[in-house]
Amino acid sequence: MKKLSAACMILGLSLFAGGCSIDHVDDHIISLQDKISDTAASQASGQDEQASSQEERVYMDEISGSLQDFDGTNLTISSNGETYVFDVSQTRLECKYGIVLSDNVSVIYEGQLSGTDISTISPVKVTDQYHNETPLEDRTLKGKIKKLTANALVMVTEKGNTVTFPVTGVNQYYKKGIKAGRWVYVHFRGKFINTSMVDDKQYDGSFTKVISVSDTEPLNVPEATPTPSPEPKKKEHHLRARIVSVSTNTMTVIPQTTGSELNIPLSSAPVYFKGGMAPGSYVNIIYTGKFNSESTSGMKIRGITGEDPDTLSVRNITSTVTGTILGTTANTVLIQTYDGVNILCDRENAQDLSSSAMEKGADLKVTFNPAKSRTSNIYSCIKFEDP
């Protein structure tokens, strides 16, 4: 009304000065009233839209704590003495050093958290805790080899505990070869958990990050130079072969020259795998004697070396891991391998040629890049296929 009165006064003065008739005055006043009404309506509409926008604004916050468990879909953290279990099936995992038990992480969510009731929130992202730019402290565990496969090292510690570590893509060196009962040192981050309610001596290290495994401490791979010997040196030969499987002291390979499977003993020669012993990757077998294309009976194995993933282009990487899908998040898939460890794979930039639709329980074959999986236990993946 104040705006209308002021407008009318101005109009009156202008009409008086201009000598307009009363009829013209009425017409101008009615026109001005219409314009002011339209302006008021527009302002009211803008205020309603602003109020609506404020109502639609989502409240976001975060909670930080120690990572306790992860099953591929549900993530558990401990914060200020309380336990929170989040459904992260639609959530991005963006932890720089992976999903490592005992690590401090932050769960960023929409909504407002009340106590431990998470029904009112929706997790958006899981990250390393704010300002925590360093990984967990490196730990070393010594034990005797009980079993070794492409993905799992089962060892018995000096205290008599049995621990299973994931060794997919892990740097490994065995100066004296691989044999059950030999001592090794495992360098890793995180903690392993008790896997049995009955036997307190069984532990699972699936959600640790293993850095290296070696039978020497520290890991020190000698240069590839011949060792002087007073005896005449026998001529060494090289056999390139693709890994099929690993079973403690034996590796099954397919030589490029034959195309048939060959069992290579690992217990009496140095073994070095910079990128792990993944099926599909290649090895160089150094030997003296003769290879009869069917067995190692005429061969003296002098050393076995895996390929260096740092020197390979993406299209030449063939390291694979196969397992059953346990769960997915917005950017990862968790699989359990045939040898009993959980492998978390980044699926964001990987080519998916599988028919699994990433459904829980489906089998999946993953081609991963060991060179880009050094510091995190979320494996950098290239391709997904049916096994």
Short mmCIF file of C-alpha atoms in Angstrom, two decimals:
data_model
loop_
_atom_site.label_atom_id
_atom_site.label_comp_id
_atom_site.label_asym_id
_atom_site.label_seq_id
_atom_site.Cartn_x
_atom_site.Cartn_y
_atom_site.Cartn_z
CA MET A 1 0.00 0.00 0.00
CA LYS A 2 2.85 2.37 0.78
CA LYS A 3 4.23 1.78 -2.71
CA LEU A 4 0.79 2.40 -4.23
CA SER A 5 0.29 5.69 -2.29
CA ALA A 6 3.69 6.97 -3.28
CA ALA A 7 3.09 6.06 -6.88
CA CYS A 8 -0.26 7.84 -6.86
CA MET A 9 1.28 11.04 -5.43
CA ILE A 10 3.93 11.04 -8.12
CA LEU A 11 1.31 10.39 -10.77
CA GLY A 12 -0.86 13.22 -9.44
CA LEU A 13 1.98 15.70 -9.59
CA SER A 14 2.93 14.65 -13.06
CA LEU A 15 -0.67 14.94 -14.29
CA PHE A 16 -1.13 18.32 -12.66
CA ALA A 17 2.00 19.56 -14.34
CA GLY A 18 0.91 18.08 -17.66
CA GLY A 19 -2.73 19.25 -17.55
CA CYS A 20 -4.35 15.77 -17.98
CA SER A 21 -8.11 15.24 -17.58
CA ILE A 22 -9.77 13.30 -14.74
CA ASP A 23 -10.63 10.39 -17.12
CA HIS A 24 -6.99 10.09 -18.05
CA VAL A 25 -6.04 10.14 -14.36
CA ASP A 26 -8.36 7.20 -13.65
CA ASP A 27 -6.92 5.22 -16.53
CA HIS A 28 -3.34 5.82 -15.33
CA ILE A 29 -4.20 4.84 -11.75
CA ILE A 30 -5.85 1.58 -12.83
CA SER A 31 -2.86 0.75 -15.08
CA LEU A 32 -0.43 1.50 -12.24
CA GLN A 33 -2.41 -0.68 -9.81
CA ASP A 34 -2.21 -3.60 -12.27
CA LYS A 35 1.56 -3.22 -12.62
CA ILE A 36 2.07 -3.03 -8.85
CA SER A 37 -0.11 -6.13 -8.36
CA ASP A 38 1.95 -8.03 -10.93
CA THR A 39 5.18 -6.96 -9.20
CA ALA A 40 3.88 -8.03 -5.79
CA ALA A 41 2.78 -11.39 -7.17
CA SER A 42 6.19 -11.90 -8.78
CA GLN A 43 7.98 -11.06 -5.51
CA ALA A 44 5.72 -13.46 -3.60
CA SER A 45 6.43 -16.19 -6.15
CA GLY A 46 10.19 -15.59 -5.81
CA GLN A 47 9.93 -15.81 -2.02
CA ASP A 48 8.03 -19.10 -2.33
CA GLU A 49 10.68 -20.53 -4.66
CA GLN A 50 13.44 -19.42 -2.26
CA ALA A 51 11.62 -21.03 0.67
CA SER A 52 11.11 -24.20 -1.39
CA SER A 53 14.81 -24.23 -2.31
CA GLN A 54 15.76 -23.91 1.35
CA GLU A 55 13.43 -26.78 2.24
CA GLU A 56 15.02 -28.99 -0.47
CA ARG A 57 18.57 -28.24 0.72
CA VAL A 58 20.15 -31.45 2.03
CA TYR A 59 22.01 -31.45 5.33
CA MET A 60 25.43 -33.14 5.07
CA ASP A 61 27.86 -34.17 7.78
CA GLU A 62 30.51 -36.79 8.50
CA ILE A 63 31.49 -39.21 11.23
CA SER A 64 35.03 -40.52 11.72
CA GLY A 65 36.16 -43.70 13.39
CA SER A 66 38.25 -46.85 13.26
CA LEU A 67 37.36 -49.34 10.52
CA GLN A 68 36.26 -52.62 12.11
CA ASP A 69 34.71 -54.73 9.34
CA PHE A 70 33.62 -54.77 5.70
CA ASP A 71 31.69 -57.47 3.83
CA GLY A 72 31.42 -55.81 0.44
CA THR A 73 28.13 -54.06 1.23
CA ASN A 74 28.18 -53.16 4.93
CA LEU A 75 30.98 -51.19 6.56
CA THR A 76 31.46 -51.07 10.34
CA ILE A 77 33.32 -48.35 12.23
CA SER A 78 33.90 -47.64 15.91
CA SER A 79 33.59 -43.99 17.00
CA ASN A 80 33.70 -42.63 20.56
CA GLY A 81 32.87 -46.03 22.03
CA GLU A 82 29.88 -46.60 19.72
CA THR A 83 29.59 -49.00 16.78
CA TYR A 84 28.01 -47.93 13.49
CA VAL A 85 27.14 -50.24 10.59
CA PHE A 86 26.59 -48.46 7.26
CA ASP A 87 25.05 -49.86 4.09
CA VAL A 88 27.54 -48.63 1.49
CA SER A 89 26.11 -50.43 -1.55
CA GLN A 90 25.42 -47.04 -3.19
CA THR A 91 28.44 -45.31 -1.68
CA ARG A 92 31.82 -44.44 -3.19
CA LEU A 93 34.92 -45.82 -1.46
CA GLU A 94 37.66 -43.22 -1.89
CA CYS A 95 40.23 -44.26 0.71
CA LYS A 96 43.72 -43.53 -0.60
CA TYR A 97 45.23 -46.54 1.16
CA GLY A 98 42.26 -48.84 0.73
CA ILE A 99 39.88 -50.51 3.15
CA VAL A 100 42.31 -51.53 5.90
CA LEU A 101 41.05 -52.74 9.27
CA SER A 102 41.97 -50.42 12.18
CA ASP A 103 42.55 -47.50 9.80
CA ASN A 104 40.76 -44.21 10.57
CA VAL A 105 38.10 -43.34 8.00
CA SER A 106 35.36 -40.75 7.57
CA VAL A 107 31.85 -41.54 6.38
CA ILE A 108 30.28 -38.52 4.68
CA TYR A 109 26.49 -38.70 4.67
CA GLU A 110 23.26 -36.86 3.89
CA GLY A 111 20.72 -36.32 6.65
CA GLN A 112 21.06 -35.93 10.40
CA LEU A 113 22.44 -38.67 12.62
CA SER A 114 20.72 -39.26 15.94
CA GLY A 115 22.72 -41.49 18.28
CA THR A 116 23.54 -44.75 16.53
CA ASP A 117 20.34 -44.77 14.48
CA ILE A 118 21.53 -44.63 10.86
CA SER A 119 18.05 -45.02 9.35
CA THR A 120 17.79 -41.24 8.89
CA ILE A 121 21.00 -40.85 6.87
CA SER A 122 22.36 -41.89 3.50
CA PRO A 123 26.15 -42.46 3.15
CA VAL A 124 27.66 -40.68 0.15
CA LYS A 125 31.38 -41.32 0.42
CA VAL A 126 33.94 -43.14 2.58
CA THR A 127 37.35 -41.45 2.69
CA ASP A 128 40.56 -41.44 4.68
CA GLN A 129 40.02 -39.41 7.83
CA TYR A 130 40.30 -35.67 7.24
CA HIS A 131 43.92 -34.44 7.41
CA ASN A 132 45.14 -38.05 7.77
CA GLU A 133 47.53 -38.12 4.81
CA THR A 134 49.79 -40.96 5.98
CA PRO A 135 49.09 -44.69 5.87
CA LEU A 136 49.10 -46.94 8.89
CA GLU A 137 52.46 -47.87 10.34
CA ASP A 138 54.24 -50.77 8.66
CA ARG A 139 54.29 -53.97 10.70
CA THR A 140 56.39 -57.12 10.33
CA LEU A 141 55.33 -60.65 11.23
CA LYS A 142 57.62 -63.67 11.15
CA GLY A 143 56.33 -67.16 10.64
CA LYS A 144 56.70 -70.50 8.91
CA ILE A 145 55.03 -71.18 5.58
CA LYS A 146 52.12 -73.58 5.97
CA LYS A 147 50.59 -73.06 2.54
CA LEU A 148 51.16 -70.69 -0.37
CA THR A 149 48.92 -70.13 -3.38
CA ALA A 150 48.59 -67.37 -5.96
CA ASN A 151 46.42 -65.28 -3.62
CA ALA A 152 46.99 -66.54 -0.08
CA LEU A 153 49.90 -67.12 2.28
CA VAL A 154 49.04 -69.23 5.32
CA MET A 155 51.73 -69.01 7.97
CA VAL A 156 52.27 -70.16 11.56
CA THR A 157 53.78 -67.44 13.75
CA GLU A 158 56.37 -67.82 16.49
CA LYS A 159 53.48 -67.78 19.01
CA GLY A 160 51.75 -70.64 17.26
CA ASN A 161 49.01 -68.56 15.61
CA THR A 162 47.87 -69.35 12.08
CA VAL A 163 47.42 -66.24 9.93
CA THR A 164 46.17 -66.01 6.34
CA PHE A 165 47.43 -63.03 4.34
CA PRO A 166 46.37 -61.91 0.84
CA VAL A 167 49.38 -61.89 -1.50
CA THR A 168 47.71 -61.09 -4.84
CA GLY A 169 50.09 -58.87 -6.78
CA VAL A 170 52.49 -58.65 -3.80
CA ASN A 171 56.26 -58.30 -4.16
CA GLN A 172 57.75 -61.67 -3.08
CA TYR A 173 61.32 -62.98 -2.88
CA TYR A 174 62.38 -66.40 -1.61
CA LYS A 175 66.15 -66.74 -1.69
CA LYS A 176 66.03 -70.41 -0.72
CA GLY A 177 62.90 -71.24 -2.67
CA ILE A 178 59.37 -71.94 -1.44
CA LYS A 179 58.77 -74.86 0.87
CA ALA A 180 56.40 -75.57 3.75
CA GLY A 181 58.11 -74.99 7.10
CA ARG A 182 60.49 -72.28 5.95
CA TRP A 183 60.54 -68.94 7.79
CA VAL A 184 59.31 -65.82 6.03
CA TYR A 185 58.76 -62.17 6.94
CA VAL A 186 55.52 -60.41 6.02
CA HIS A 187 55.47 -56.62 5.89
CA PHE A 188 51.93 -55.25 6.10
CA ARG A 189 49.60 -52.50 7.37
CA GLY A 190 46.42 -52.88 9.39
CA LYS A 191 45.35 -55.73 11.65
CA PHE A 192 44.11 -59.27 11.19
CA ILE A 193 41.03 -60.56 12.97
CA ASN A 194 40.08 -63.73 14.78
CA THR A 195 38.02 -65.93 12.45
CA SER A 196 36.79 -68.54 14.89
CA MET A 197 34.70 -68.47 18.05
CA VAL A 198 36.31 -71.73 19.15
CA ASP A 199 39.97 -71.59 18.15
CA ASP A 200 41.67 -68.34 19.16
CA LYS A 201 44.71 -69.17 17.06
CA GLN A 202 43.10 -68.70 13.61
CA TYR A 203 43.37 -65.21 12.11
CA ASP A 204 42.32 -63.64 8.82
CA GLY A 205 44.36 -60.82 7.28
CA SER A 206 42.15 -60.24 4.23
CA PHE A 207 41.71 -56.54 5.00
CA THR A 208 45.35 -55.80 5.70
CA LYS A 209 47.59 -54.36 3.01
CA VAL A 210 50.57 -56.68 2.46
CA ILE A 211 53.61 -54.79 1.16
CA SER A 212 56.07 -57.65 0.70
CA VAL A 213 56.94 -61.23 1.64
CA SER A 214 60.49 -62.57 1.83
CA ASP A 215 62.61 -65.22 3.51
CA THR A 216 65.28 -62.56 4.09
CA GLU A 217 65.03 -59.53 6.36
CA PRO A 218 65.17 -56.99 4.90
CA LEU A 219 64.03 -58.00 1.43
CA ASN A 220 67.12 -57.67 -0.73
CA VAL A 221 67.00 -59.06 -4.24
CA PRO A 222 70.53 -59.54 -5.65
CA GLU A 223 71.50 -58.10 -9.01
CA ALA A 224 71.12 -60.43 -11.95
CA THR A 225 74.86 -61.04 -12.29
CA PRO A 226 76.56 -64.45 -12.46
CA THR A 227 78.27 -65.70 -9.32
CA PRO A 228 81.97 -66.49 -9.88
CA SER A 229 82.67 -70.20 -9.65
CA PRO A 230 85.93 -72.16 -9.93
CA GLU A 231 84.05 -74.83 -11.85
CA PRO A 232 83.23 -74.42 -15.54
CA LYS A 233 79.79 -72.83 -15.75
CA LYS A 234 77.13 -74.83 -17.51
CA LYS A 235 75.16 -73.08 -20.20
CA GLU A 236 71.93 -71.58 -18.89
CA HIS A 237 68.69 -71.65 -20.80
CA HIS A 238 65.53 -69.59 -20.42
CA LEU A 239 61.97 -70.82 -20.68
CA ARG A 240 59.09 -68.34 -20.83
CA ALA A 241 55.79 -69.68 -19.53
CA ARG A 242 52.36 -68.53 -18.38
CA ILE A 243 51.27 -69.24 -14.79
CA VAL A 244 48.25 -71.51 -14.34
CA SER A 245 48.33 -72.07 -10.58
CA VAL A 246 50.55 -72.20 -7.50
CA SER A 247 50.48 -74.83 -4.73
CA THR A 248 53.12 -74.16 -2.01
CA ASN A 249 56.29 -75.67 -3.53
CA THR A 250 54.99 -76.29 -7.07
CA MET A 251 53.96 -73.94 -9.86
CA THR A 252 51.95 -75.14 -12.84
CA VAL A 253 52.78 -73.26 -16.03
CA ILE A 254 52.23 -73.50 -19.78
CA PRO A 255 55.48 -72.93 -21.73
CA GLN A 256 55.14 -70.84 -24.87
CA THR A 257 57.04 -73.48 -26.82
CA THR A 258 54.72 -76.42 -26.05
CA GLY A 259 51.25 -75.26 -25.03
CA SER A 260 50.91 -78.11 -22.50
CA GLU A 261 51.01 -77.85 -18.69
CA LEU A 262 54.29 -78.30 -16.84
CA ASN A 263 54.86 -78.57 -13.07
CA ILE A 264 57.86 -76.55 -11.88
CA PRO A 265 59.36 -77.25 -8.41
CA LEU A 266 59.87 -74.08 -6.34
CA SER A 267 61.67 -75.48 -3.28
CA SER A 268 65.31 -75.47 -4.31
CA ALA A 269 65.91 -72.30 -6.37
CA PRO A 270 65.56 -68.55 -5.83
CA VAL A 271 62.08 -67.26 -6.65
CA TYR A 272 61.30 -63.58 -7.28
CA PHE A 273 57.93 -62.11 -8.21
CA LYS A 274 57.75 -58.33 -8.23
CA GLY A 275 54.07 -58.36 -9.20
CA GLY A 276 52.95 -61.51 -7.42
CA MET A 277 52.27 -64.99 -8.80
CA ALA A 278 48.97 -64.22 -10.50
CA PRO A 279 47.55 -66.72 -13.00
CA GLY A 280 47.84 -65.37 -16.52
CA SER A 281 51.11 -63.55 -15.85
CA TYR A 282 54.41 -64.82 -17.21
CA VAL A 283 57.58 -66.22 -15.67
CA ASN A 284 61.13 -66.72 -16.86
CA ILE A 285 62.53 -70.09 -15.80
CA ILE A 286 66.33 -70.27 -15.80
CA TYR A 287 67.74 -73.79 -16.06
CA THR A 288 70.64 -75.94 -17.18
CA GLY A 289 70.37 -79.29 -18.91
CA LYS A 290 67.68 -80.18 -21.43
CA PHE A 291 63.96 -79.58 -21.58
CA ASN A 292 62.10 -82.51 -23.12
CA SER A 293 58.82 -80.54 -23.54
CA GLU A 294 56.96 -82.88 -21.15
CA SER A 295 58.63 -82.68 -17.71
CA THR A 296 61.52 -81.18 -15.76
CA SER A 297 63.37 -84.48 -15.44
CA GLY A 298 66.32 -83.32 -17.55
CA MET A 299 66.38 -79.78 -16.14
CA LYS A 300 68.25 -78.20 -13.26
CA ILE A 301 66.17 -75.18 -12.17
CA ARG A 302 68.49 -72.29 -11.26
CA GLY A 303 65.94 -69.53 -10.72
CA ILE A 304 62.37 -68.38 -11.42
CA THR A 305 61.49 -64.75 -12.03
CA GLY A 306 58.12 -63.18 -12.70
CA GLU A 307 57.62 -60.30 -15.10
CA ASP A 308 58.02 -56.69 -13.96
CA PRO A 309 54.60 -54.98 -14.15
CA ASP A 310 56.26 -51.54 -14.02
CA THR A 311 57.69 -52.11 -17.49
CA LEU A 312 54.50 -53.36 -19.12
CA SER A 313 51.92 -51.36 -21.02
CA VAL A 314 48.30 -51.77 -19.92
CA ARG A 315 47.46 -53.98 -22.91
CA ASN A 316 50.30 -56.36 -22.01
CA ILE A 317 49.22 -56.90 -18.40
CA THR A 318 47.72 -60.35 -17.93
CA SER A 319 47.61 -60.80 -14.14
CA THR A 320 44.23 -62.18 -13.11
CA VAL A 321 42.30 -63.17 -10.00
CA THR A 322 39.10 -65.21 -9.97
CA GLY A 323 36.45 -65.44 -7.28
CA THR A 324 32.83 -65.19 -6.22
CA ILE A 325 31.17 -61.80 -5.76
CA LEU A 326 30.42 -61.00 -2.10
CA GLY A 327 29.07 -57.47 -2.58
CA THR A 328 29.42 -54.16 -4.40
CA THR A 329 29.58 -50.43 -3.71
CA ALA A 330 29.17 -47.56 -6.15
CA ASN A 331 32.73 -48.05 -7.42
CA THR A 332 34.03 -51.41 -6.12
CA VAL A 333 33.30 -55.14 -6.14
CA LEU A 334 34.48 -57.54 -3.42
CA ILE A 335 35.27 -61.12 -4.45
CA GLN A 336 36.33 -64.14 -2.45
CA THR A 337 39.00 -66.22 -4.17
CA TYR A 338 39.09 -70.03 -4.35
CA ASP A 339 41.99 -69.97 -1.87
CA GLY A 340 40.02 -68.09 0.76
CA VAL A 341 40.94 -64.41 0.75
CA ASN A 342 38.85 -61.34 -0.04
CA ILE A 343 39.99 -59.08 -2.88
CA LEU A 344 38.47 -55.60 -3.30
CA CYS A 345 38.48 -54.39 -6.91
CA ASP A 346 37.97 -50.89 -8.31
CA ARG A 347 35.40 -51.26 -11.10
CA GLU A 348 35.05 -47.61 -12.09
CA ASN A 349 37.38 -47.60 -15.10
CA ALA A 350 37.42 -51.31 -15.89
CA GLN A 351 35.93 -52.85 -19.01
CA ASP A 352 33.07 -55.17 -18.03
CA LEU A 353 32.77 -58.11 -20.43
CA SER A 354 31.15 -60.41 -17.89
CA SER A 355 27.57 -61.63 -17.72
CA SER A 356 27.53 -61.32 -13.92
CA ALA A 357 25.72 -57.95 -13.74
CA MET A 358 27.80 -57.70 -10.54
CA GLU A 359 25.25 -59.82 -8.70
CA LYS A 360 26.16 -61.37 -5.38
CA GLY A 361 27.15 -65.03 -5.78
CA ALA A 362 28.23 -64.73 -9.42
CA ASP A 363 31.73 -65.82 -10.45
CA LEU A 364 34.09 -63.19 -11.83
CA LYS A 365 37.52 -63.11 -13.42
CA VAL A 366 39.41 -59.85 -12.94
CA THR A 367 42.47 -58.58 -14.81
CA PHE A 368 44.30 -56.18 -12.50
CA ASN A 369 47.37 -53.97 -12.65
CA PRO A 370 49.92 -54.90 -9.93
CA ALA A 371 51.98 -51.78 -10.67
CA LYS A 372 49.08 -49.52 -9.66
CA SER A 373 48.08 -51.57 -6.62
CA ARG A 374 51.20 -51.04 -4.51
CA THR A 375 49.88 -48.87 -1.69
CA SER A 376 46.17 -49.68 -1.57
CA ASN A 377 44.25 -52.93 -1.13
CA ILE A 378 41.63 -51.63 -3.57
CA TYR A 379 43.07 -53.21 -6.72
CA SER A 380 43.34 -51.14 -9.89
CA CYS A 381 41.45 -53.20 -12.46
CA ILE A 382 41.52 -53.32 -16.23
CA LYS A 383 38.87 -55.85 -17.22
CA PHE A 384 36.09 -58.11 -15.88
CA GLU A 385 35.19 -61.39 -17.57
CA ASP A 386 33.41 -64.65 -16.94
CA PRO A 387 35.82 -67.30 -15.60
#
